[in-house]
Short mmCIF file of C-alpha atoms in Angstrom, two decimals:
data_model
loop_
_atom_site.label_atom_id
_atom_site.label_comp_id
_atom_site.label_asym_id
_atom_site.label_seq_id
_atom_site.Cartn_x
_atom_site.Cartn_y
_atom_site.Cartn_z
CA MET A 1 -51.76 8.63 73.30
CA LEU A 2 -48.95 7.99 70.86
CA GLN A 3 -50.02 6.75 67.44
CA LEU A 4 -47.88 5.73 64.46
CA LEU A 5 -49.16 6.33 60.94
CA HIS A 6 -46.70 3.82 59.42
CA PRO A 7 -45.62 1.45 62.21
CA ILE A 8 -43.95 -0.95 59.77
CA TRP A 9 -40.99 1.43 59.62
CA LEU A 10 -40.14 0.61 63.23
CA LEU A 11 -38.38 -2.45 61.83
CA ALA A 12 -35.67 -0.05 60.69
CA GLY A 13 -34.71 0.24 64.36
CA THR A 14 -33.00 -3.15 64.08
CA ALA A 15 -30.11 -1.23 62.50
CA ILE A 16 -28.75 -0.65 66.04
CA ILE A 17 -27.14 -4.08 65.66
CA ILE A 18 -24.45 -2.46 63.48
CA PRO A 19 -22.97 -0.06 66.10
CA ILE A 20 -23.29 -2.73 68.79
CA VAL A 21 -21.20 -5.17 66.74
CA LEU A 22 -18.62 -2.46 65.95
CA HIS A 23 -18.24 -1.54 69.61
CA LEU A 24 -18.18 -5.18 70.71
CA TRP A 25 -15.54 -6.27 68.22
CA ASN A 26 -12.53 -4.77 70.06
CA THR A 27 -9.24 -5.92 68.52
CA ARG A 28 -5.80 -4.72 69.62
CA GLN A 29 -2.17 -5.74 69.31
CA GLY A 30 -0.88 -8.34 71.77
CA LYS A 31 1.56 -7.32 74.53
CA ILE A 32 5.32 -7.84 74.05
CA LEU A 33 6.96 -9.20 77.24
CA PRO A 34 10.71 -8.87 77.85
CA VAL A 35 12.52 -12.12 78.84
CA GLY A 36 16.02 -12.83 80.19
CA SER A 37 17.13 -15.51 77.74
CA LEU A 38 16.54 -16.14 74.07
CA LEU A 39 17.79 -19.72 74.15
CA PHE A 40 14.44 -21.42 73.97
CA LEU A 41 12.52 -18.68 72.19
CA GLN A 42 11.87 -18.16 68.52
CA GLN A 43 10.86 -14.84 67.02
CA GLN A 44 7.24 -14.67 65.84
CA ALA A 45 5.00 -11.93 64.52
CA PRO A 46 2.81 -10.34 67.21
CA GLN A 47 -0.66 -11.91 67.22
CA PRO A 48 -3.71 -9.68 67.75
CA ALA A 49 -5.70 -10.37 70.87
CA ILE A 50 -9.48 -10.49 70.44
CA ASN A 51 -11.43 -9.23 73.41
CA LEU A 52 -15.23 -9.21 73.06
CA LYS A 53 -16.07 -6.35 75.37
CA LEU A 54 -18.21 -3.25 74.88
CA THR A 55 -16.20 -0.07 74.74
CA GLN A 56 -17.14 3.60 74.60
CA LEU A 57 -20.62 3.00 75.99
CA LEU A 58 -21.64 6.66 75.80
CA LEU A 59 -20.95 6.81 72.07
CA LEU A 60 -22.72 3.49 71.60
CA LEU A 61 -25.84 4.74 73.37
CA LEU A 62 -25.90 7.97 71.35
CA ARG A 63 -25.54 6.13 68.04
CA CYS A 64 -28.24 3.59 68.91
CA LEU A 65 -30.55 6.40 70.02
CA LEU A 66 -29.94 8.24 66.74
CA LEU A 67 -30.89 5.18 64.68
CA LEU A 68 -34.01 4.60 66.77
CA LEU A 69 -35.07 8.22 66.28
CA LEU A 70 -34.65 7.90 62.51
CA ALA A 71 -36.84 4.77 62.53
CA LEU A 72 -39.45 6.65 64.58
CA LEU A 73 -39.40 9.52 62.07
CA LEU A 74 -40.12 7.09 59.24
CA ALA A 75 -43.07 5.72 61.22
CA GLN A 76 -44.54 9.29 61.46
CA PRO A 77 -45.58 9.58 65.12
CA VAL A 78 -48.61 11.65 66.11
CA TRP A 79 -50.17 12.41 69.46
CA GLN A 80 -53.87 11.66 69.67
CA PRO A 81 -55.70 12.95 72.75
CA LYS A 82 -57.83 10.35 74.40
CA ALA A 83 -61.51 11.23 74.32
CA SER A 84 -63.16 11.45 77.69
CA ALA A 85 -65.79 8.77 78.15
CA THR A 86 -67.93 11.09 80.24
CA SER A 87 -68.10 13.74 77.48
CA ARG A 88 -69.11 11.35 74.69
CA THR A 89 -72.50 12.26 73.25
CA PRO A 90 -74.96 9.75 71.79
CA GLY A 91 -74.56 8.84 68.13
CA TRP A 92 -76.87 9.68 65.26
CA ILE A 93 -79.22 7.44 63.27
CA LEU A 94 -80.03 8.87 59.84
CA VAL A 95 -82.86 7.80 57.53
CA ASP A 96 -84.28 9.30 54.34
CA LYS A 97 -87.36 11.37 55.14
CA ALA A 98 -89.05 10.40 51.86
CA ASP A 99 -88.57 6.70 52.64
CA GLY A 100 -88.60 6.79 56.43
CA LEU A 101 -91.55 4.45 57.00
CA ASN A 102 -90.19 1.72 54.71
CA THR A 103 -86.72 2.08 56.20
CA TYR A 104 -88.03 1.75 59.74
CA THR A 105 -90.14 -1.26 58.74
CA TYR A 106 -87.19 -3.12 57.23
CA CYS A 107 -84.58 -2.08 59.82
CA GLN A 108 -86.70 -1.75 62.97
CA PRO A 109 -84.70 -4.18 65.20
CA ALA A 110 -81.40 -2.40 64.55
CA ILE A 111 -82.87 1.10 64.84
CA ASP A 112 -84.75 0.32 68.06
CA SER A 113 -81.60 -1.20 69.57
CA LEU A 114 -79.61 1.96 68.86
CA LEU A 115 -82.40 4.18 70.19
CA ARG A 116 -82.39 2.25 73.47
CA ALA A 117 -78.64 2.85 73.66
CA GLY A 118 -79.23 6.62 73.57
CA TYR A 119 -78.78 7.35 69.87
CA GLN A 120 -80.70 10.22 68.25
CA LEU A 121 -82.83 9.82 65.12
CA HIS A 122 -82.27 12.37 62.32
CA TYR A 123 -83.45 12.83 58.75
CA LEU A 124 -80.91 12.24 56.00
CA GLN A 125 -81.57 15.51 54.22
CA PRO A 126 -80.05 19.01 54.27
CA GLY A 127 -80.12 20.31 57.83
CA PHE A 128 -80.36 16.79 59.32
CA GLU A 129 -83.47 17.57 61.33
CA LYS A 130 -83.98 15.59 64.52
CA THR A 131 -87.04 13.33 64.52
CA ASP A 132 -88.55 10.31 66.24
CA THR A 133 -90.21 7.04 65.27
CA SER A 134 -93.74 8.41 65.53
CA ARG A 135 -92.99 11.03 62.87
CA LEU A 136 -91.44 8.36 60.66
CA ARG A 137 -94.67 6.37 60.73
CA ASN A 138 -96.84 9.38 59.88
CA ASP A 139 -94.60 11.19 57.37
CA THR A 140 -95.63 10.42 53.77
CA SER A 141 -93.72 13.21 52.01
CA THR A 142 -91.92 12.36 48.76
CA HIS A 143 -89.27 13.92 46.55
CA ASN A 144 -89.88 14.55 42.87
CA THR A 145 -86.16 14.10 42.19
CA PRO A 146 -84.23 11.55 44.26
CA VAL A 147 -81.47 13.01 46.40
CA SER A 148 -77.96 11.62 46.04
CA TYR A 149 -76.96 10.34 49.46
CA TRP A 150 -73.29 10.82 48.58
CA SER A 151 -73.83 14.57 48.11
CA LEU A 152 -75.10 14.88 51.70
CA LEU A 153 -72.07 13.32 53.39
CA PRO A 154 -69.73 16.37 53.30
CA ALA A 155 -72.33 18.49 55.11
CA LEU A 156 -73.01 15.63 57.53
CA GLN A 157 -69.34 15.49 58.50
CA GLN A 158 -69.32 19.20 59.26
CA GLN A 159 -72.60 19.39 61.20
CA ALA A 160 -72.45 16.18 63.22
CA PRO A 161 -70.35 16.27 66.42
CA ALA A 162 -66.91 14.79 65.89
CA ASN A 163 -66.93 12.26 68.73
CA ILE A 164 -70.12 10.38 67.83
CA ASP A 165 -70.93 7.34 65.74
CA LEU A 166 -73.00 7.74 62.58
CA TYR A 167 -75.41 5.02 61.44
CA LEU A 168 -77.15 5.38 58.06
CA PHE A 169 -80.14 3.22 57.13
CA THR A 170 -81.24 3.52 53.49
CA ASN A 171 -82.42 1.41 50.59
CA ASN A 172 -79.92 0.41 47.92
CA ARG A 173 -81.71 1.86 44.89
CA LEU A 174 -79.21 3.12 42.33
CA ARG A 175 -81.18 6.34 41.85
CA HIS A 176 -79.90 7.56 45.24
CA PHE A 177 -76.23 7.08 44.34
CA TYR A 178 -75.13 9.30 41.49
CA GLY A 179 -72.40 11.87 41.04
CA ASN A 180 -68.96 11.50 42.55
CA ARG A 181 -68.45 8.86 45.20
CA ALA A 182 -68.22 10.50 48.61
CA VAL A 183 -64.98 10.76 50.59
CA THR A 184 -65.24 10.86 54.39
CA HIS A 185 -62.76 11.54 57.19
CA ARG A 186 -64.62 9.48 59.75
CA PRO A 187 -66.08 5.96 59.81
CA ILE A 188 -69.73 5.69 58.78
CA HIS A 189 -71.81 2.60 59.47
CA TRP A 190 -74.03 2.28 56.40
CA GLN A 191 -76.69 -0.42 56.38
CA THR A 192 -78.96 -0.95 53.39
CA TYR A 193 -81.92 -3.07 52.45
CA THR A 194 -83.50 -4.12 49.17
CA PRO A 195 -87.16 -3.07 48.90
CA THR A 196 -89.75 -5.41 47.48
CA ASP A 197 -88.79 -5.94 43.85
CA ASN A 198 -91.34 -4.68 41.39
CA VAL A 199 -90.95 -3.95 37.70
CA ASN A 200 -91.45 -0.29 36.86
CA SER A 201 -92.36 0.17 33.20
CA PHE A 202 -92.53 3.50 31.40
CA ILE A 203 -92.28 4.93 27.90
CA ASP A 204 -88.72 6.02 27.31
CA LYS A 205 -89.09 7.28 23.74
CA ALA A 206 -91.64 7.35 20.93
CA TRP A 207 -91.17 8.17 17.27
CA LEU A 208 -93.02 8.10 13.97
CA THR A 209 -91.81 5.45 11.53
CA ALA A 210 -91.41 5.83 7.78
CA ASP A 211 -94.74 4.04 7.20
CA LYS A 212 -96.54 6.53 9.51
CA LYS A 213 -96.86 4.28 12.53
CA ILE A 214 -95.85 5.09 16.08
CA TYR A 215 -93.05 3.04 17.56
CA LEU A 216 -92.49 2.97 21.32
CA GLN A 217 -89.38 2.18 23.31
CA LEU A 218 -90.54 0.84 26.68
CA ALA A 219 -88.15 0.65 29.63
CA HIS A 220 -88.66 -2.00 32.31
CA THR A 221 -86.53 -1.36 35.37
CA HIS A 222 -86.14 -3.67 38.36
CA SER A 223 -83.50 -4.45 40.95
CA ASN A 224 -81.33 -6.48 38.56
CA GLY A 225 -81.23 -3.94 35.75
CA THR A 226 -83.19 -2.19 33.01
CA THR A 227 -84.41 -3.85 29.83
CA TYR A 228 -86.07 -2.35 26.75
CA THR A 229 -88.84 -3.59 24.52
CA TYR A 230 -90.40 -2.09 21.41
CA ARG A 231 -94.03 -1.82 20.42
CA GLU A 232 -95.76 -0.52 17.34
CA ILE A 233 -99.19 1.12 17.43
CA ALA A 234 -101.35 2.62 14.72
CA PRO A 235 -102.22 6.33 15.05
CA ASP A 236 -105.85 5.74 14.01
CA SER A 237 -106.72 4.32 17.44
CA THR A 238 -106.75 6.24 20.72
CA GLN A 239 -106.37 3.30 23.11
CA HIS A 240 -103.96 0.38 22.89
CA ASP A 241 -104.29 -1.76 26.01
CA SER A 242 -102.90 0.44 28.79
CA ILE A 243 -101.26 2.94 26.42
CA SER A 244 -103.23 6.02 25.43
CA LEU A 245 -102.60 8.04 22.28
CA GLY A 246 -103.69 11.58 21.55
CA GLN A 247 -102.71 14.99 20.23
CA HIS A 248 -101.92 18.19 22.09
CA ASN A 249 -101.45 21.42 20.13
CA GLY A 250 -100.90 19.37 16.99
CA GLN A 251 -98.26 17.17 18.64
CA TRP A 252 -98.75 13.42 18.97
CA GLN A 253 -98.44 12.18 22.56
CA VAL A 254 -98.45 8.71 24.12
CA ALA A 255 -98.88 7.92 27.80
CA LEU A 256 -98.70 4.96 30.11
CA PRO A 257 -100.90 6.06 33.05
CA PRO A 258 -100.35 7.29 35.66
CA GLN A 259 -97.13 8.64 34.15
CA PRO A 260 -97.07 11.90 32.18
CA PRO A 261 -97.37 11.74 28.38
CA VAL A 262 -94.36 11.56 26.09
CA ASN A 263 -94.15 13.51 22.84
CA VAL A 264 -93.81 11.47 19.65
CA ASP A 265 -90.75 12.39 17.61
CA THR A 266 -91.96 12.99 14.06
CA SER A 267 -88.64 14.18 12.65
CA VAL A 268 -86.45 12.28 10.21
CA MET A 269 -82.98 11.23 11.38
CA LEU A 270 -80.76 12.21 8.48
CA ILE A 271 -77.31 10.62 8.70
CA GLY A 272 -74.45 11.34 6.35
CA VAL A 273 -71.63 8.81 5.95
CA LEU A 274 -68.37 9.73 4.25
CA ALA A 275 -67.54 7.44 1.35
CA SER A 276 -64.44 5.43 2.30
CA GLU A 277 -63.26 1.85 2.62
CA ASP A 278 -64.89 1.71 6.08
CA ALA A 279 -68.26 3.02 4.86
CA PRO A 280 -69.79 -0.40 3.98
CA TYR A 281 -69.36 -1.60 7.58
CA MET A 282 -71.01 1.54 8.94
CA GLN A 283 -73.87 1.43 6.44
CA ALA A 284 -74.57 -2.23 7.26
CA ALA A 285 -74.81 -1.38 10.96
CA LEU A 286 -77.14 1.55 10.26
CA THR A 287 -79.36 -0.68 8.13
CA ALA A 288 -79.60 -3.19 10.98
CA ILE A 289 -80.56 -0.39 13.38
CA ARG A 290 -83.27 0.88 11.04
CA ASN A 291 -84.73 -2.58 10.51
CA TYR A 292 -84.79 -3.35 14.23
CA THR A 293 -85.97 -0.05 15.72
CA HIS A 294 -88.05 1.21 12.76
CA LEU A 295 -86.49 4.64 13.22
CA ASN A 296 -87.37 7.07 10.46
CA MET A 297 -83.76 7.14 9.34
CA GLN A 298 -82.28 8.21 6.03
CA VAL A 299 -78.63 7.47 5.27
CA VAL A 300 -76.83 9.43 2.55
CA THR A 301 -73.34 8.79 1.22
CA LEU A 302 -71.10 11.86 1.09
CA GLN A 303 -68.19 12.36 -1.24
CA ASN A 304 -65.11 14.02 0.16
CA ASN A 305 -65.41 17.27 -1.77
CA ALA A 306 -69.14 17.35 -2.44
CA PRO A 307 -71.26 19.57 -0.16
CA ALA A 308 -73.95 18.06 2.03
CA PRO A 309 -77.47 18.45 0.62
CA VAL A 310 -79.10 19.69 3.84
CA LYS A 311 -78.25 19.98 7.50
CA LEU A 312 -77.60 16.55 8.97
CA GLN A 313 -78.54 15.27 12.37
CA TRP A 314 -75.45 13.04 12.39
CA LEU A 315 -72.31 13.32 10.30
CA ILE A 316 -70.21 10.14 10.41
CA TRP A 317 -66.86 11.34 9.11
CA LEU A 318 -64.78 8.20 8.53
CA SER A 319 -61.53 10.08 8.20
CA ALA A 320 -58.87 11.65 10.40
CA GLN A 321 -58.92 14.78 8.25
CA GLN A 322 -60.70 17.87 9.48
CA VAL A 323 -64.41 18.14 8.67
CA PRO A 324 -64.97 20.81 6.00
CA ALA A 325 -66.82 23.90 7.13
CA THR A 326 -69.44 23.36 4.42
CA TYR A 327 -70.91 20.41 6.32
CA GLN A 328 -73.51 21.24 8.95
CA ALA A 329 -74.63 18.65 11.49
CA ASP A 330 -76.01 18.55 15.01
CA TYR A 331 -73.58 15.78 15.97
CA VAL A 332 -70.35 14.52 14.45
CA LEU A 333 -68.69 11.12 14.80
CA GLN A 334 -65.18 11.18 13.37
CA TYR A 335 -61.86 9.39 13.59
CA ASP A 336 -59.39 10.74 16.10
CA THR A 337 -56.03 12.08 15.01
CA GLY A 338 -52.82 11.02 16.68
CA LYS A 339 -50.04 8.51 16.47
CA THR A 340 -51.14 5.01 15.52
CA VAL A 341 -49.90 2.32 17.90
CA ALA A 342 -50.32 -1.44 17.99
CA THR A 343 -52.03 -2.87 21.04
CA HIS A 344 -53.52 -6.08 22.38
CA SER A 345 -56.53 -5.00 24.37
CA ALA A 346 -60.32 -5.06 24.52
CA ILE A 347 -63.15 -2.62 23.84
CA LEU A 348 -65.23 -1.88 26.95
CA THR A 349 -68.59 -0.10 26.76
CA GLY A 350 -70.15 -1.00 30.10
CA HIS A 351 -73.09 -2.73 28.38
CA ILE A 352 -71.76 -5.36 25.97
CA THR A 353 -70.39 -8.59 27.43
CA GLU A 354 -69.26 -10.07 24.11
CA PRO A 355 -65.43 -10.06 23.76
CA LEU A 356 -64.30 -7.22 21.51
CA PHE A 357 -60.62 -7.17 20.60
CA LEU A 358 -58.53 -4.14 19.75
CA GLN A 359 -55.37 -4.45 17.63
CA GLN A 360 -54.64 -0.84 16.69
CA ARG A 361 -55.57 2.54 18.07
CA THR A 362 -54.47 6.15 18.13
CA GLN A 363 -52.98 7.77 21.20
CA VAL A 364 -55.25 10.20 23.07
CA ALA A 365 -54.05 13.09 25.20
CA THR A 366 -56.32 12.62 28.21
CA SER A 367 -57.68 15.59 30.12
CA PRO A 368 -60.20 16.03 32.97
CA GLY A 369 -62.84 17.40 30.57
CA LEU A 370 -63.28 14.22 28.52
CA ARG A 371 -66.63 12.39 28.50
CA THR A 372 -65.76 8.80 27.71
CA LEU A 373 -68.29 6.38 26.21
CA TRP A 374 -65.96 3.50 25.29
CA ARG A 375 -62.59 2.54 26.77
CA ASP A 376 -59.90 0.02 26.02
CA GLY A 377 -58.75 -2.67 28.43
CA PHE A 378 -56.22 -0.28 30.00
CA GLY A 379 -58.89 2.30 30.82
CA GLU A 380 -57.81 4.73 28.09
CA PRO A 381 -60.55 6.64 26.19
CA LEU A 382 -61.58 5.05 22.91
CA LEU A 383 -64.81 6.89 22.03
CA TYR A 384 -65.08 10.24 23.74
CA SER A 385 -66.16 13.86 23.49
CA ALA A 386 -64.54 16.95 24.95
CA SER A 387 -66.29 19.33 27.32
CA ASN A 388 -65.70 22.29 24.99
CA ALA A 389 -67.27 20.39 22.04
CA PRO A 390 -69.75 17.85 23.46
CA GLN A 391 -71.45 17.36 20.08
CA VAL A 392 -68.27 15.99 18.48
CA TYR A 393 -67.45 12.34 19.20
CA ARG A 394 -63.97 11.05 18.38
CA PHE A 395 -63.14 7.39 17.86
CA ALA A 396 -59.51 6.54 18.62
CA SER A 397 -59.49 3.55 16.28
CA ARG A 398 -61.15 2.67 12.99
CA PHE A 399 -64.31 0.82 11.96
CA ASN A 400 -62.17 -1.66 10.10
CA PRO A 401 -61.28 -5.34 10.73
CA ALA A 402 -57.57 -4.48 10.52
CA TRP A 403 -57.96 -2.37 13.68
CA ASN A 404 -60.49 -4.39 15.71
CA ASN A 405 -63.22 -7.00 15.41
CA LEU A 406 -65.97 -4.48 16.14
CA THR A 407 -67.40 -4.45 12.62
CA TRP A 408 -67.71 -8.26 12.60
CA SER A 409 -69.47 -8.33 15.97
CA SER A 410 -73.23 -8.77 16.23
CA SER A 411 -73.13 -6.19 19.04
CA PHE A 412 -71.87 -3.41 16.76
CA PRO A 413 -75.36 -2.13 15.74
CA GLN A 414 -76.45 -2.10 19.38
CA MET A 415 -73.34 -0.17 20.44
CA LEU A 416 -73.82 2.30 17.61
CA LEU A 417 -77.50 2.73 18.53
CA GLN A 418 -76.54 3.74 22.07
CA VAL A 419 -74.43 6.52 20.58
CA LEU A 420 -76.81 7.76 17.88
CA HIS A 421 -80.07 7.26 19.78
CA PRO A 422 -79.24 6.85 23.50
CA ALA A 423 -81.82 5.83 26.04
CA THR A 424 -82.99 8.57 28.39
CA VAL A 425 -83.34 6.45 31.50
CA ASP A 426 -80.90 8.75 33.31
CA ILE A 427 -83.52 11.52 33.36
CA HIS A 428 -86.06 9.16 34.94
CA LEU A 429 -84.20 8.62 38.20
CA GLN A 430 -87.39 8.52 40.22
CA ARG A 431 -88.47 5.44 38.19
CA ASP A 432 -85.15 3.58 38.29
CA ASN A 433 -85.47 0.44 40.43
CA ARG A 434 -81.96 -0.90 39.92
CA SER A 435 -80.16 -1.84 43.13
CA MET A 436 -76.55 -1.33 44.16
CA ASP A 437 -74.29 -3.64 46.14
CA THR A 438 -73.58 -2.49 49.69
CA ILE A 439 -69.82 -2.62 49.16
CA GLN A 440 -70.04 -0.38 46.08
CA LEU A 441 -72.01 2.38 47.78
CA GLN A 442 -69.72 2.73 50.80
CA PRO A 443 -67.87 6.07 50.83
CA SER A 444 -64.09 6.17 50.64
CA LEU A 445 -62.46 6.68 54.03
CA GLN A 446 -59.59 9.16 53.97
CA THR A 447 -57.41 9.01 57.05
CA GLY A 448 -55.59 11.98 58.52
CA THR A 449 -56.38 15.22 60.28
CA SER A 450 -59.79 16.67 59.48
CA THR A 451 -61.79 19.63 60.69
CA LEU A 452 -65.13 18.42 61.98
CA ALA A 453 -67.87 20.23 63.87
CA GLY A 454 -67.30 20.16 67.61
CA SER A 455 -63.83 18.71 67.16
CA ALA A 456 -61.59 19.82 70.00
CA GLN A 457 -59.25 16.88 69.51
CA GLU A 458 -56.87 16.76 66.60
CA ASN A 459 -53.84 14.61 65.94
CA THR A 460 -50.64 16.51 66.75
CA PRO A 461 -47.68 15.48 64.58
CA LEU A 462 -44.54 14.72 66.59
CA THR A 463 -42.21 14.78 63.60
CA PRO A 464 -40.74 18.26 64.32
CA ALA A 465 -39.91 17.29 67.91
CA CYS A 466 -38.27 14.06 66.74
CA TRP A 467 -36.18 15.98 64.22
CA LEU A 468 -34.94 18.39 66.90
CA LEU A 469 -34.06 15.52 69.21
CA ALA A 470 -32.27 13.66 66.41
CA VAL A 471 -30.20 16.75 65.54
CA ALA A 472 -29.27 17.20 69.22
CA VAL A 473 -28.23 13.55 69.56
CA PHE A 474 -26.19 13.75 66.37
CA ALA A 475 -24.40 16.89 67.61
CA LEU A 476 -23.56 15.18 70.92
CA GLU A 477 -22.28 12.10 69.12
CA ARG A 478 -20.01 14.21 66.90
CA PHE A 479 -18.75 16.20 69.92
CA PHE A 480 -17.76 13.12 71.94
CA THR A 481 -16.23 11.43 68.88
CA HIS A 482 -14.04 14.49 68.26
CA ALA A 483 -13.07 14.66 71.94
CA ILE A 484 -12.06 10.98 71.98
CA LYS A 485 -9.92 11.34 68.85
CA LYS A 486 -8.24 14.43 70.29
CA GLY A 487 -7.64 13.02 73.77
CA GLY A 488 -6.69 9.47 72.85
CA GLN A 489 -8.32 6.08 73.11
CA PRO A 490 -10.20 5.83 76.42
CA HIS A 491 -10.41 2.74 78.56
CA ALA A 492 -13.39 0.47 78.05
CA ALA A 493 -16.23 1.42 80.32
#
């Protein structure tokens, strides 16, 4: 059947009104009649006679046809074969094998209805093995690392027959949706459910404080998000409520059973800050971080030409000048170079909801390899690192009230902490209980011709045929126009 990719362009076909009006508006000079006497006549200029009558119908039809063909070309016609109803195979129902029993329990009415309609049940995993409800009830297998459902969709499009419907039934846990959002060439009916909400707590990090106590960062994840709390324990006791403390090969370890133990970081975070007019704001934020988290942190002030005493964990270089080669640090936070421009925007981090205003910034040459931590209100990178130097973070503004209100914000220490000492919840995907909205997890549907498994029906573009027909009609119109001009004005048809 004929399909139009952009049917709105058919409105351009109304342009046929123009040649119709031109052919209908037929004006000619009036006839001059000879008379026998001029006694009662006065000489007047000949008046044109207006005769509303279509003339040169063949040319009119060719011109109207040419305009209609041009409108059809703009609408991009394609021919789509009609699928035979008798050859249509049953659709697929896909569920996660590791969560099949829970999925069937929550979505049993919908799944049973599709099964009665002839749909086949498959596992949402590589290979898409066919299964049945009895295996779902008895299968208790689990995955150590959650599989990203989005990563399975390209293979699903290739392996599933092209003329069937696909129904996916999964939970909406965020741990199953990471990586790039999937793009599909066929509609997918994705239905999700929210499992019973329970708070999953685990030890995210542990470190030794300056006064020789162990400080824990506990993560509590549930469907609405992840929160963090801190707890201090003394190393002279082996049991603190549900948290156990011990040593393994001389290394302190803490554990929250039944989860595996976490090593206690006994190192000292040595941070060097370049002496400048922005240094007091940075040092105040670092002091707030140390007082709140009890990190074993030492902050040293560096002069521009003086060498660093030892290797630093973090070098905060509050200057757009290049870092001297004499400084050694695991990570560097420095000002970005570039042209300074005035702006009226905001600072977006994805975590802080407090309004943060941006008045000045430096222009950044964006590239696909940038890892962006902060952005401005226009989506441009503000704090970022390049793929070829991931340990170097560049700030395309300044820690100064003349550039933004970041240094006066109570959220500044928290934002800086996420850069210097980020949470590691991303490596605990199997414990992440955050949920995702159904609209957000839907794959992007890309229309157009696609190559799918078992696809014997593809859209055939009709644009070349329309172009050939339009050229032929135009040639005929020019031929008859030339013949009429050469042979004289024909009578109205």
